[in-house]
XYZ file of N, CA and C in Angstrom:
351
model
N 113.364 13.841 164.384
C 113.953 13.650 163.072
C 113.505 12.299 162.514
N 112.816 12.332 161.386
C 112.356 11.114 160.752
C 113.531 10.483 160.012
N 113.698 9.176 160.190
C 114.829 8.477 159.602
C 114.378 7.129 159.061
N 114.925 6.766 157.905
C 114.648 5.491 157.265
C 115.968 4.814 156.946
N 116.100 3.555 157.327
C 117.323 2.800 157.086
C 116.963 1.469 156.449
N 117.410 1.277 155.216
C 117.155 0.046 154.475
C 118.340 -0.903 154.593
N 118.055 -2.197 154.561
C 119.105 -3.198 154.615
C 118.623 -4.477 153.939
N 119.545 -5.389 153.693
C 119.206 -6.708 153.199
C 119.491 -6.955 151.736
N 119.925 -5.940 151.006
C 120.225 -6.127 149.606
C 121.471 -6.965 149.391
N 121.713 -7.294 148.136
C 122.869 -8.095 147.795
C 122.798 -8.532 146.355
N 123.662 -9.461 146.013
C 123.732 -10.000 144.667
C 123.247 -11.443 144.672
N 122.314 -11.738 143.773
C 121.767 -13.085 143.659
C 121.642 -13.453 142.192
N 121.540 -14.740 141.935
C 121.306 -15.229 140.592
C 119.821 -15.198 140.258
N 119.532 -15.226 138.966
C 118.148 -15.290 138.513
C 117.436 -16.445 139.217
N 116.242 -16.160 139.711
C 115.471 -17.159 140.421
C 115.715 -17.199 141.913
N 116.680 -16.441 142.390
C 116.994 -16.417 143.798
C 116.050 -15.544 144.597
N 116.333 -15.448 145.890
C 115.476 -14.712 146.813
C 116.288 -13.797 147.709
N 115.677 -12.711 148.121
C 116.228 -11.800 149.106
C 115.086 -11.250 149.941
N 115.395 -10.875 151.171
C 114.438 -10.181 152.014
C 115.037 -8.855 152.452
N 114.351 -7.775 152.136
C 114.778 -6.440 152.503
C 114.047 -5.986 153.758
N 114.732 -5.179 154.554
C 114.138 -4.633 155.763
C 114.323 -3.126 155.792
N 113.378 -2.447 156.399
C 113.425 -1.004 156.566
C 113.062 -0.684 158.000
N 113.938 0.035 158.671
C 113.683 0.495 160.024
C 113.349 1.971 159.994
N 112.258 2.342 160.626
C 111.790 3.719 160.632
C 111.821 4.279 162.042
N 112.110 5.567 162.133
C 112.117 6.251 163.414
C 111.590 7.666 163.240
N 111.091 8.243 164.318
C 110.642 9.619 164.286
C 109.222 9.814 163.794
N 108.406 8.789 163.864
C 107.021 8.879 163.438
C 106.174 7.911 164.253
N 104.874 8.134 164.221
C 103.958 7.142 164.786
C 103.751 6.106 163.692
N 104.628 5.123 163.671
C 104.775 4.243 162.527
C 103.473 3.548 162.157
N 102.729 3.083 163.139
C 101.537 2.290 162.860
C 100.473 3.068 162.087
N 100.536 4.400 162.126
C 99.567 5.228 161.432
C 99.974 5.566 159.999
N 101.196 5.261 159.625
C 101.757 5.723 158.359
C 101.631 4.651 157.290
N 101.060 5.029 156.155
C 101.059 4.152 154.990
C 102.483 4.094 154.436
N 102.999 2.892 154.246
C 104.387 2.700 153.840
C 104.478 2.005 152.489
N 105.645 2.112 151.870
C 105.853 1.492 150.572
C 107.327 1.212 150.346
N 107.595 0.275 149.464
C 108.920 0.053 148.894
C 108.946 0.638 147.492
N 110.026 1.339 147.201
C 110.284 1.919 145.890
C 111.605 1.371 145.370
N 111.815 1.488 144.073
C 113.106 1.109 143.517
C 113.459 2.027 142.361
N 114.755 2.151 142.123
C 115.243 2.971 141.030
C 116.431 2.278 140.379
N 116.284 1.972 139.108
C 117.359 1.394 138.319
C 118.091 2.508 137.576
N 119.346 2.276 137.182
C 120.093 3.317 136.468
C 119.359 3.807 135.227
N 119.261 5.124 135.080
C 118.615 5.710 133.921
C 117.104 5.648 133.930
N 116.518 5.197 135.015
C 115.074 5.076 135.096
C 114.519 5.892 136.253
N 113.238 6.184 136.184
C 112.554 6.878 137.263
C 112.346 5.951 138.448
N 112.303 6.534 139.624
C 111.954 5.761 140.801
C 110.495 5.323 140.680
N 110.217 4.080 141.020
C 108.882 3.539 140.894
C 108.456 2.855 142.184
N 107.164 2.871 142.414
C 106.612 2.180 143.567
C 106.503 0.693 143.261
N 106.979 -0.132 144.176
C 106.975 -1.579 144.004
C 105.790 -2.214 144.721
N 105.596 -1.831 145.968
C 104.522 -2.386 146.778
C 104.231 -1.421 147.909
N 103.000 -1.406 148.367
C 102.645 -0.540 149.474
C 101.783 -1.287 150.472
N 101.856 -0.841 151.715
C 101.080 -1.450 152.789
C 100.611 -0.336 153.709
N 99.330 -0.297 153.964
C 98.730 0.791 154.708
C 98.934 0.630 156.207
N 98.801 1.738 156.915
C 98.778 1.713 158.365
C 97.437 1.243 158.887
N 97.269 1.352 160.199
C 96.096 0.741 160.817
C 94.786 1.416 160.428
N 94.821 2.711 160.111
C 93.592 3.399 159.727
C 93.001 2.776 158.465
N 93.848 2.360 157.557
C 93.420 1.730 156.315
C 93.576 0.215 156.348
N 93.614 -0.338 157.544
C 93.528 -1.778 157.769
C 94.643 -2.579 157.112
N 95.798 -1.970 156.926
C 96.941 -2.693 156.394
C 96.784 -3.178 154.968
N 95.998 -2.496 154.169
C 95.763 -2.914 152.789
C 97.047 -2.918 151.983
N 97.185 -3.892 151.099
C 98.405 -4.133 150.348
C 98.135 -4.053 148.855
N 99.068 -3.448 148.138
C 99.033 -3.408 146.680
C 100.419 -3.677 146.140
N 100.481 -4.273 144.946
C 101.736 -4.585 144.286
C 101.736 -4.063 142.861
N 102.912 -3.646 142.416
C 103.104 -3.401 141.006
C 102.924 -4.720 140.264
N 102.314 -4.652 139.085
C 102.002 -5.871 138.350
C 103.224 -6.746 138.098
N 104.364 -6.142 137.857
C 105.548 -6.907 137.499
C 106.094 -7.756 138.641
N 105.708 -7.463 139.871
C 106.202 -8.228 141.015
C 105.116 -9.045 141.688
N 103.898 -8.896 141.256
C 102.782 -9.609 141.866
C 103.000 -11.115 141.763
N 102.823 -11.800 142.877
C 103.038 -13.230 142.925
C 104.450 -13.631 143.269
N 105.387 -12.691 143.228
C 106.782 -12.960 143.545
C 107.248 -12.260 144.814
N 106.732 -11.065 145.074
C 107.147 -10.260 146.221
C 106.036 -10.234 147.259
N 106.436 -10.130 148.520
C 105.489 -9.998 149.612
C 105.940 -8.873 150.532
N 105.082 -7.884 150.721
C 105.372 -6.792 151.636
C 104.691 -7.074 152.971
N 105.359 -6.720 154.057
C 104.790 -6.901 155.380
C 105.321 -5.815 156.304
N 104.702 -5.676 157.455
C 105.173 -4.694 158.418
C 104.989 -5.237 159.821
N 105.831 -4.759 160.717
C 105.743 -5.087 162.129
C 105.658 -3.766 162.871
N 104.465 -3.383 163.255
C 104.270 -2.078 163.874
C 104.900 -1.985 165.259
N 105.081 -3.113 165.925
C 105.734 -3.105 167.228
C 107.223 -2.824 167.113
N 107.819 -3.166 165.967
C 109.245 -2.960 165.743
C 109.544 -1.803 164.809
N 108.514 -1.135 164.309
C 108.685 -0.025 163.363
C 109.481 -0.455 162.135
N 109.118 -1.600 161.576
C 109.809 -2.100 160.392
C 108.818 -2.484 159.307
N 109.281 -2.385 158.071
C 108.544 -2.889 156.922
C 109.520 -3.717 156.100
N 109.063 -4.873 155.623
C 109.920 -5.815 154.926
C 109.392 -6.086 153.532
N 110.280 -6.564 152.684
C 109.911 -6.977 151.341
C 110.607 -8.288 151.044
N 109.844 -9.366 151.004
C 110.365 -10.665 150.631
C 110.264 -10.800 149.124
N 111.382 -11.064 148.479
C 111.453 -11.119 147.032
C 111.880 -12.518 146.610
N 111.040 -13.166 145.834
C 111.315 -14.498 145.321
C 111.353 -14.483 143.800
N 111.957 -15.521 143.229
C 112.038 -15.659 141.778
C 112.535 -14.373 141.129
N 113.646 -13.889 141.612
C 114.167 -12.605 141.145
C 114.612 -12.668 139.691
N 114.403 -11.570 138.997
C 114.719 -11.433 137.592
C 115.702 -10.281 137.402
N 116.457 -10.278 136.301
C 117.399 -9.178 136.084
C 116.741 -7.805 136.131
N 115.521 -7.689 135.668
C 114.840 -6.403 135.683
C 114.457 -5.931 137.081
N 114.630 -6.781 138.085
C 114.441 -6.363 139.466
C 115.651 -5.631 140.022
N 116.770 -5.656 139.313
C 117.981 -4.997 139.786
C 117.745 -3.497 139.924
N 118.033 -2.964 141.091
C 117.789 -1.555 141.375
C 118.244 -1.264 142.791
N 118.264 0.016 143.131
C 118.385 0.413 144.527
C 116.974 0.486 145.092
N 116.752 -0.201 146.183
C 115.439 -0.258 146.803
C 115.378 0.668 148.007
N 114.298 1.428 148.097
C 114.090 2.391 149.164
C 112.741 2.151 149.821
N 112.642 2.460 151.085
C 111.341 2.539 151.716
C 110.997 3.995 151.966
N 109.722 4.272 152.101
C 109.249 5.604 152.410
C 107.763 5.499 152.703
N 107.186 6.606 153.129
C 105.746 6.662 153.262
C 105.100 6.620 151.883
N 103.802 6.427 151.856
C 103.047 6.411 150.620
C 101.889 7.391 150.748
N 101.974 8.536 150.061
C 103.030 8.987 149.169
C 104.311 9.361 149.913
N 105.411 9.437 149.189
C 106.705 9.679 149.804
C 106.798 11.112 150.308
N 106.959 11.261 151.610
C 107.040 12.572 152.242
C 108.284 12.733 153.106
N 109.085 11.691 153.192
C 110.232 11.655 154.082
C 111.505 11.755 153.258
N 112.537 12.360 153.839
C 113.832 12.373 153.168
C 114.270 10.939 152.880
N 114.748 10.714 151.659
C 115.144 9.375 151.255
C 116.373 8.900 152.017
N 116.352 7.626 152.399
C 117.526 7.014 152.974
C 118.527 6.635 151.897
N 119.530 5.854 152.282
C 120.563 5.452 151.334
C 120.099 4.363 150.385
N 119.055 3.645 150.758
C 118.595 2.536 149.949
C 119.505 1.326 150.104
N 119.095 0.224 149.490
C 119.899 -0.984 149.507
C 119.910 -1.579 148.103
N 121.090 -1.931 147.634
C 121.274 -2.378 146.260
C 120.886 -3.838 146.107
N 120.082 -4.108 145.089
C 119.742 -5.469 144.702
C 120.248 -5.687 143.281
N 121.078 -6.693 143.101
C 121.612 -7.017 141.788
C 121.294 -8.468 141.475
N 120.607 -8.683 140.368
C 120.209 -10.020 139.941
C 120.967 -10.336 138.661
N 121.806 -11.337 138.706
C 122.665 -11.673 137.582
C 122.168 -12.922 136.872
N 122.367 -12.949 135.575
C 121.981 -14.097 134.775
C 123.138 -15.067 134.622
């Protein structure tokens, strides 16, 4: 059974930082291209950042709106993928999810990020 568990969300002020973590189980994690997604109320879920598995040499891409502020990383020995978020803005407020890229796994509960002005 493939399982994804997100954690690390919370409420921060504009300009603050958070680090999100995702624990994955039920897959050969190191081979799977992974990504962070987010969904704000009334909006479509969008890809925030992605990081490839070992076949694709861990290549990283970011959505333009977070480039320079967010850093995605993974620890294949621990089956985790993280998202370090700096200089947070109100438009970053959303529920954040991890999944494969493209998303093929049942969605977890996500973790709420709220950025207040």
